């Protein structure tokens, strides 16, 4: 939130990452489109702001810069890169986790405390469904929850069943539909950014 960003700057941080609700892992309640400019305006140039949460295309990078960010911070979009080693690999060469990510849609994430004890966006699987069952226990506070479930996470992620993995990922997972080199991901981000900014320039001239 803006108050957190201000507190960080007061304590000497060099860069603030403004992470919207769409992001994977630990995330708050405010969506990126609202959060990014709110933090940019609150800091008023005191520190550069990197936009995070739901970014996976060049047009989204352009939107972040248009809202005042100095750059972007991306995580989930690189989980299906060829270079990313997510452990146990299936006969086809992809990891169990990547197989789960590839078949997920934008709606296939949930925000729960079951990973660490604090709210985190996770891939929706049989594991998250089990914790949502009426007879499931309440998650323990951080860091106890992670201690409780970490070995179970390792076993599931090393299995051959993508339906039971435990993996933090953002809502951008719906666009992560193929395994490809990081170079291709970056090239598409650049070309998408150029196309978006060119389109906006055309609108401004008309």
PDB file of C-alpha atoms in Angstrom:
ATOM      1  CA  UNK A   1       0.000   0.000   0.000  1.00  0.00           C
ATOM      2  CA  UNK A   2       1.034   3.652  -0.246  1.00  0.00           C
ATOM      3  CA  UNK A   3       1.671   3.840   3.501  1.00  0.00           C
ATOM      4  CA  UNK A   4       4.031   0.866   3.299  1.00  0.00           C
ATOM      5  CA  UNK A   5       5.866   2.423   0.347  1.00  0.00           C
ATOM      6  CA  UNK A   6       6.337   5.690   2.240  1.00  0.00           C
ATOM      7  CA  UNK A   7       7.612   3.829   5.285  1.00  0.00           C
ATOM      8  CA  UNK A   8      10.131   1.934   3.152  1.00  0.00           C
ATOM      9  CA  UNK A   9      11.448   5.127   1.587  1.00  0.00           C
ATOM     10  CA  UNK A  10      11.734   6.767   5.011  1.00  0.00           C
ATOM     11  CA  UNK A  11      13.889   3.810   6.022  1.00  0.00           C
ATOM     12  CA  UNK A  12      16.230   4.224   3.077  1.00  0.00           C
ATOM     13  CA  UNK A  13      15.178   1.777   0.374  1.00  0.00           C
ATOM     14  CA  UNK A  14      16.364   2.610  -3.148  1.00  0.00           C
ATOM     15  CA  UNK A  15      13.507   1.092  -5.165  1.00  0.00           C
ATOM     16  CA  UNK A  16       9.869   0.349  -4.314  1.00  0.00           C
ATOM     17  CA  UNK A  17       8.083  -2.598  -5.927  1.00  0.00           C
ATOM     18  CA  UNK A  18       4.339  -1.897  -6.092  1.00  0.00           C
ATOM     19  CA  UNK A  19       2.710  -5.313  -6.267  1.00  0.00           C
ATOM     20  CA  UNK A  20      -0.969  -5.528  -7.148  1.00  0.00           C
ATOM     21  CA  UNK A  21      -3.548  -8.092  -6.083  1.00  0.00           C
ATOM     22  CA  UNK A  22      -3.098 -10.118  -9.303  1.00  0.00           C
ATOM     23  CA  UNK A  23       0.435 -11.137  -8.388  1.00  0.00           C
ATOM     24  CA  UNK A  24       1.621 -14.564  -7.329  1.00  0.00           C
ATOM     25  CA  UNK A  25       2.888 -15.285  -3.834  1.00  0.00           C
ATOM     26  CA  UNK A  26       2.289 -12.886  -0.955  1.00  0.00           C
ATOM     27  CA  UNK A  27       0.007 -10.115  -2.156  1.00  0.00           C
ATOM     28  CA  UNK A  28      -2.541  -7.637  -0.858  1.00  0.00           C
ATOM     29  CA  UNK A  29      -6.100  -6.651  -1.702  1.00  0.00           C
ATOM     30  CA  UNK A  30      -5.593  -3.704  -4.082  1.00  0.00           C
ATOM     31  CA  UNK A  31      -5.526  -4.262  -7.857  1.00  0.00           C
ATOM     32  CA  UNK A  32      -2.568  -3.102  -9.926  1.00  0.00           C
ATOM     33  CA  UNK A  33      -4.444  -0.477 -11.956  1.00  0.00           C
ATOM     34  CA  UNK A  34      -5.337   1.337  -8.720  1.00  0.00           C
ATOM     35  CA  UNK A  35      -2.217   0.577  -6.672  1.00  0.00           C
ATOM     36  CA  UNK A  36       0.551   1.571  -9.095  1.00  0.00           C
ATOM     37  CA  UNK A  37      -0.421   5.242  -9.615  1.00  0.00           C
ATOM     38  CA  UNK A  38      -1.400   5.565  -5.963  1.00  0.00           C
ATOM     39  CA  UNK A  39       2.107   4.611  -4.853  1.00  0.00           C
ATOM     40  CA  UNK A  40       3.779   6.660  -7.593  1.00  0.00           C
ATOM     41  CA  UNK A  41       1.819   9.747  -6.505  1.00  0.00           C
ATOM     42  CA  UNK A  42       2.429   9.104  -2.793  1.00  0.00           C
ATOM     43  CA  UNK A  43       6.200   8.860  -3.272  1.00  0.00           C
ATOM     44  CA  UNK A  44       6.260  11.923  -5.565  1.00  0.00           C
ATOM     45  CA  UNK A  45       9.699  11.134  -6.981  1.00  0.00           C
ATOM     46  CA  UNK A  46      11.331  10.129  -3.697  1.00  0.00           C
ATOM     47  CA  UNK A  47      12.163   6.687  -5.162  1.00  0.00           C
ATOM     48  CA  UNK A  48      11.588   4.886  -8.460  1.00  0.00           C
ATOM     49  CA  UNK A  49       8.607   2.532  -8.505  1.00  0.00           C
ATOM     50  CA  UNK A  50       8.595  -0.834 -10.262  1.00  0.00           C
ATOM     51  CA  UNK A  51       5.120  -2.111 -11.130  1.00  0.00           C
ATOM     52  CA  UNK A  52       4.376  -5.771 -10.373  1.00  0.00           C
ATOM     53  CA  UNK A  53       1.332  -8.023 -10.446  1.00  0.00           C
ATOM     54  CA  UNK A  54      -0.304  -9.404 -13.572  1.00  0.00           C
ATOM     55  CA  UNK A  55       2.378  -8.332 -16.057  1.00  0.00           C
ATOM     56  CA  UNK A  56       3.179 -10.714 -18.902  1.00  0.00           C
ATOM     57  CA  UNK A  57       2.841  -8.728 -22.137  1.00  0.00           C
ATOM     58  CA  UNK A  58       4.409  -5.669 -23.693  1.00  0.00           C
ATOM     59  CA  UNK A  59       1.133  -3.759 -23.620  1.00  0.00           C
ATOM     60  CA  UNK A  60       0.954  -4.329 -19.862  1.00  0.00           C
ATOM     61  CA  UNK A  61       4.483  -2.951 -19.527  1.00  0.00           C
ATOM     62  CA  UNK A  62       3.342   0.113 -21.493  1.00  0.00           C
ATOM     63  CA  UNK A  63       0.340   0.491 -19.179  1.00  0.00           C
ATOM     64  CA  UNK A  64       2.576   0.359 -16.110  1.00  0.00           C
ATOM     65  CA  UNK A  65       4.838   3.095 -17.476  1.00  0.00           C
ATOM     66  CA  UNK A  66       1.808   5.151 -18.477  1.00  0.00           C
ATOM     67  CA  UNK A  67       0.652   4.990 -14.846  1.00  0.00           C
ATOM     68  CA  UNK A  68       3.955   6.441 -13.667  1.00  0.00           C
ATOM     69  CA  UNK A  69       6.119   3.403 -12.936  1.00  0.00           C
ATOM     70  CA  UNK A  70       9.819   3.585 -13.807  1.00  0.00           C
ATOM     71  CA  UNK A  71       9.853  -0.064 -14.851  1.00  0.00           C
ATOM     72  CA  UNK A  72       8.289  -3.429 -14.125  1.00  0.00           C
ATOM     73  CA  UNK A  73       9.018  -6.451 -11.953  1.00  0.00           C
ATOM     74  CA  UNK A  74       7.945  -9.780 -13.435  1.00  0.00           C
ATOM     75  CA  UNK A  75       7.980 -13.204 -11.839  1.00  0.00           C
ATOM     76  CA  UNK A  76       5.255 -15.638 -12.870  1.00  0.00           C
ATOM     77  CA  UNK A  77       5.687 -15.066 -16.607  1.00  0.00           C
ATOM     78  CA  UNK A  78       9.145 -16.660 -16.468  1.00  0.00           C
ATOM     79  CA  UNK A  79       8.040 -19.877 -14.732  1.00  0.00           C
ATOM     80  CA  UNK A  80       7.318 -21.526 -18.105  1.00  0.00           C
ATOM     81  CA  UNK A  81      10.657 -20.569 -19.640  1.00  0.00           C
ATOM     82  CA  UNK A  82      12.965 -23.318 -20.893  1.00  0.00           C
ATOM     83  CA  UNK A  83      15.719 -22.154 -18.583  1.00  0.00           C
ATOM     84  CA  UNK A  84      13.690 -22.339 -15.380  1.00  0.00           C
ATOM     85  CA  UNK A  85      14.407 -25.505 -13.415  1.00  0.00           C
ATOM     86  CA  UNK A  86      11.317 -26.430 -11.414  1.00  0.00           C
ATOM     87  CA  UNK A  87      12.570 -29.838 -10.307  1.00  0.00           C
ATOM     88  CA  UNK A  88      11.120 -33.196 -11.304  1.00  0.00           C
ATOM     89  CA  UNK A  89      10.667 -33.587 -15.051  1.00  0.00           C
ATOM     90  CA  UNK A  90       8.061 -35.673 -16.834  1.00  0.00           C
ATOM     91  CA  UNK A  91       8.853 -37.869 -19.890  1.00  0.00           C
ATOM     92  CA  UNK A  92       8.100 -34.966 -22.238  1.00  0.00           C
ATOM     93  CA  UNK A  93      10.834 -32.847 -20.668  1.00  0.00           C
ATOM     94  CA  UNK A  94       8.693 -30.321 -18.810  1.00  0.00           C
ATOM     95  CA  UNK A  95       8.498 -30.324 -15.045  1.00  0.00           C
ATOM     96  CA  UNK A  96       5.431 -31.453 -13.143  1.00  0.00           C
ATOM     97  CA  UNK A  97       4.925 -27.863 -11.983  1.00  0.00           C
ATOM     98  CA  UNK A  98       5.219 -26.471 -15.508  1.00  0.00           C
ATOM     99  CA  UNK A  99       2.638 -28.954 -16.778  1.00  0.00           C
ATOM    100  CA  UNK A 100       0.246 -27.675 -14.127  1.00  0.00           C
ATOM    101  CA  UNK A 101       0.957 -24.068 -15.106  1.00  0.00           C
ATOM    102  CA  UNK A 102       0.509 -24.694 -18.830  1.00  0.00           C
ATOM    103  CA  UNK A 103      -3.037 -25.996 -18.491  1.00  0.00           C
ATOM    104  CA  UNK A 104      -4.203 -23.347 -16.012  1.00  0.00           C
ATOM    105  CA  UNK A 105      -6.517 -20.475 -16.947  1.00  0.00           C
ATOM    106  CA  UNK A 106      -6.624 -16.960 -15.540  1.00  0.00           C
ATOM    107  CA  UNK A 107      -9.309 -18.121 -13.099  1.00  0.00           C
ATOM    108  CA  UNK A 108      -7.239 -21.040 -11.766  1.00  0.00           C
ATOM    109  CA  UNK A 109      -5.572 -19.292  -8.849  1.00  0.00           C
ATOM    110  CA  UNK A 110      -6.693 -18.732  -5.275  1.00  0.00           C
ATOM    111  CA  UNK A 111      -5.424 -16.447  -2.519  1.00  0.00           C
ATOM    112  CA  UNK A 112      -4.972 -18.434   0.681  1.00  0.00           C
ATOM    113  CA  UNK A 113      -2.893 -18.606   3.868  1.00  0.00           C
ATOM    114  CA  UNK A 114      -2.113 -22.307   3.419  1.00  0.00           C
ATOM    115  CA  UNK A 115       1.352 -21.839   1.861  1.00  0.00           C
ATOM    116  CA  UNK A 116       3.107 -19.799   4.549  1.00  0.00           C
ATOM    117  CA  UNK A 117       0.480 -18.562   6.978  1.00  0.00           C
ATOM    118  CA  UNK A 118       0.039 -15.220   5.194  1.00  0.00           C
ATOM    119  CA  UNK A 119      -2.200 -14.571   2.154  1.00  0.00           C
ATOM    120  CA  UNK A 120      -0.500 -15.776  -1.027  1.00  0.00           C
ATOM    121  CA  UNK A 121      -1.831 -16.394  -4.533  1.00  0.00           C
ATOM    122  CA  UNK A 122      -1.427 -20.063  -5.488  1.00  0.00           C
ATOM    123  CA  UNK A 123      -2.263 -22.309  -8.386  1.00  0.00           C
ATOM    124  CA  UNK A 124      -5.645 -23.929  -7.742  1.00  0.00           C
ATOM    125  CA  UNK A 125      -5.123 -27.691  -7.410  1.00  0.00           C
ATOM    126  CA  UNK A 126      -6.409 -30.653  -5.420  1.00  0.00           C
ATOM    127  CA  UNK A 127      -4.108 -29.444  -2.615  1.00  0.00           C
ATOM    128  CA  UNK A 128      -5.823 -26.050  -2.321  1.00  0.00           C
ATOM    129  CA  UNK A 129      -9.219 -27.761  -2.679  1.00  0.00           C
ATOM    130  CA  UNK A 130      -8.385 -30.020   0.273  1.00  0.00           C
ATOM    131  CA  UNK A 131      -7.595 -27.008   2.457  1.00  0.00           C
ATOM    132  CA  UNK A 132     -10.898 -25.422   1.395  1.00  0.00           C
ATOM    133  CA  UNK A 133     -12.909 -28.453   2.555  1.00  0.00           C
ATOM    134  CA  UNK A 134     -15.298 -27.853   5.477  1.00  0.00           C
ATOM    135  CA  UNK A 135     -13.374 -30.225   7.735  1.00  0.00           C
ATOM    136  CA  UNK A 136      -9.919 -28.807   6.938  1.00  0.00           C
ATOM    137  CA  UNK A 137      -7.919 -27.222   9.778  1.00  0.00           C
ATOM    138  CA  UNK A 138      -7.154 -23.504   9.880  1.00  0.00           C
ATOM    139  CA  UNK A 139      -3.652 -22.610   8.602  1.00  0.00           C
ATOM    140  CA  UNK A 140      -1.059 -21.852  11.266  1.00  0.00           C
ATOM    141  CA  UNK A 141       0.478 -18.362  11.506  1.00  0.00           C
ATOM    142  CA  UNK A 142       3.695 -17.609   9.667  1.00  0.00           C
ATOM    143  CA  UNK A 143       6.280 -19.222   9.809  1.00  0.00           C
ATOM    144  CA  UNK A 144       4.667 -22.308  11.352  1.00  0.00           C
ATOM    145  CA  UNK A 145       2.449 -23.118   8.359  1.00  0.00           C
ATOM    146  CA  UNK A 146       5.414 -23.383   6.005  1.00  0.00           C
ATOM    147  CA  UNK A 147       7.206 -25.643   8.465  1.00  0.00           C
ATOM    148  CA  UNK A 148       4.093 -27.822   8.643  1.00  0.00           C
ATOM    149  CA  UNK A 149       3.581 -28.263   4.887  1.00  0.00           C
ATOM    150  CA  UNK A 150       7.028 -27.837   3.294  1.00  0.00           C
ATOM    151  CA  UNK A 151       7.812 -31.565   3.118  1.00  0.00           C
ATOM    152  CA  UNK A 152       4.370 -32.284   1.635  1.00  0.00           C
ATOM    153  CA  UNK A 153       4.995 -29.586  -0.992  1.00  0.00           C
ATOM    154  CA  UNK A 154       8.299 -31.191  -1.947  1.00  0.00           C
ATOM    155  CA  UNK A 155       6.743 -34.634  -2.323  1.00  0.00           C
ATOM    156  CA  UNK A 156       3.856 -33.362  -4.459  1.00  0.00           C
ATOM    157  CA  UNK A 157       6.119 -31.273  -6.677  1.00  0.00           C
ATOM    158  CA  UNK A 158       8.409 -34.260  -7.245  1.00  0.00           C
ATOM    159  CA  UNK A 159       5.505 -36.505  -8.253  1.00  0.00           C
ATOM    160  CA  UNK A 160       4.184 -37.168 -11.759  1.00  0.00           C
ATOM    161  CA  UNK A 161       0.784 -35.628 -10.986  1.00  0.00           C
ATOM    162  CA  UNK A 162       0.369 -31.951 -12.020  1.00  0.00           C
ATOM    163  CA  UNK A 163      -3.046 -31.857 -10.316  1.00  0.00           C
ATOM    164  CA  UNK A 164      -1.547 -31.899  -6.820  1.00  0.00           C
ATOM    165  CA  UNK A 165       1.352 -29.448  -7.003  1.00  0.00           C
ATOM    166  CA  UNK A 166       1.699 -26.507  -4.626  1.00  0.00           C
ATOM    167  CA  UNK A 167       2.930 -23.448  -6.493  1.00  0.00           C
ATOM    168  CA  UNK A 168       2.609 -19.680  -6.074  1.00  0.00           C
ATOM    169  CA  UNK A 169       1.677 -17.994  -9.365  1.00  0.00           C
ATOM    170  CA  UNK A 170      -0.148 -14.863 -10.486  1.00  0.00           C
ATOM    171  CA  UNK A 171      -3.290 -14.511 -12.559  1.00  0.00           C
ATOM    172  CA  UNK A 172      -1.123 -14.030 -15.660  1.00  0.00           C
ATOM    173  CA  UNK A 173      -0.857 -17.846 -15.649  1.00  0.00           C
ATOM    174  CA  UNK A 174      -3.711 -17.916 -18.154  1.00  0.00           C
ATOM    175  CA  UNK A 175      -1.331 -16.522 -20.781  1.00  0.00           C
ATOM    176  CA  UNK A 176       1.519 -18.901 -19.961  1.00  0.00           C
ATOM    177  CA  UNK A 177       0.623 -21.511 -22.573  1.00  0.00           C
ATOM    178  CA  UNK A 178       3.957 -22.793 -23.875  1.00  0.00           C
ATOM    179  CA  UNK A 179       7.518 -23.538 -22.824  1.00  0.00           C
ATOM    180  CA  UNK A 180       9.878 -21.158 -24.597  1.00  0.00           C
ATOM    181  CA  UNK A 181      13.294 -19.535 -24.139  1.00  0.00           C
ATOM    182  CA  UNK A 182      13.612 -16.396 -22.026  1.00  0.00           C
ATOM    183  CA  UNK A 183      14.963 -14.646 -25.123  1.00  0.00           C
ATOM    184  CA  UNK A 184      11.619 -15.213 -26.868  1.00  0.00           C
ATOM    185  CA  UNK A 185       9.666 -13.948 -23.869  1.00  0.00           C
ATOM    186  CA  UNK A 186      11.753 -10.756 -23.765  1.00  0.00           C
ATOM    187  CA  UNK A 187      11.510 -10.260 -27.541  1.00  0.00           C
ATOM    188  CA  UNK A 188       7.716 -10.510 -27.364  1.00  0.00           C
ATOM    189  CA  UNK A 189       7.615  -8.050 -24.466  1.00  0.00           C
ATOM    190  CA  UNK A 190       9.650  -5.553 -26.495  1.00  0.00           C
ATOM    191  CA  UNK A 191       7.623  -5.943 -29.678  1.00  0.00           C
ATOM    192  CA  UNK A 192       4.352  -5.733 -27.734  1.00  0.00           C
ATOM    193  CA  UNK A 193       5.548  -2.613 -25.938  1.00  0.00           C
ATOM    194  CA  UNK A 194       6.548  -0.981 -29.220  1.00  0.00           C
ATOM    195  CA  UNK A 195       3.195  -1.829 -30.816  1.00  0.00           C
ATOM    196  CA  UNK A 196       1.260  -0.447 -27.837  1.00  0.00           C
ATOM    197  CA  UNK A 197       3.206   2.813 -27.631  1.00  0.00           C
ATOM    198  CA  UNK A 198       2.987   3.275 -31.403  1.00  0.00           C
ATOM    199  CA  UNK A 199      -0.770   2.855 -31.221  1.00  0.00           C
ATOM    200  CA  UNK A 200      -1.003   5.419 -28.417  1.00  0.00           C
ATOM    201  CA  UNK A 201       1.165   7.835 -30.367  1.00  0.00           C
ATOM    202  CA  UNK A 202      -1.198   7.452 -33.306  1.00  0.00           C
ATOM    203  CA  UNK A 203      -4.192   8.227 -31.097  1.00  0.00           C
ATOM    204  CA  UNK A 204      -2.471  11.329 -29.742  1.00  0.00           C
ATOM    205  CA  UNK A 205      -1.753  12.577 -33.271  1.00  0.00           C
ATOM    206  CA  UNK A 206      -5.286  12.023 -34.554  1.00  0.00           C
TER     207      UNK A 206
END
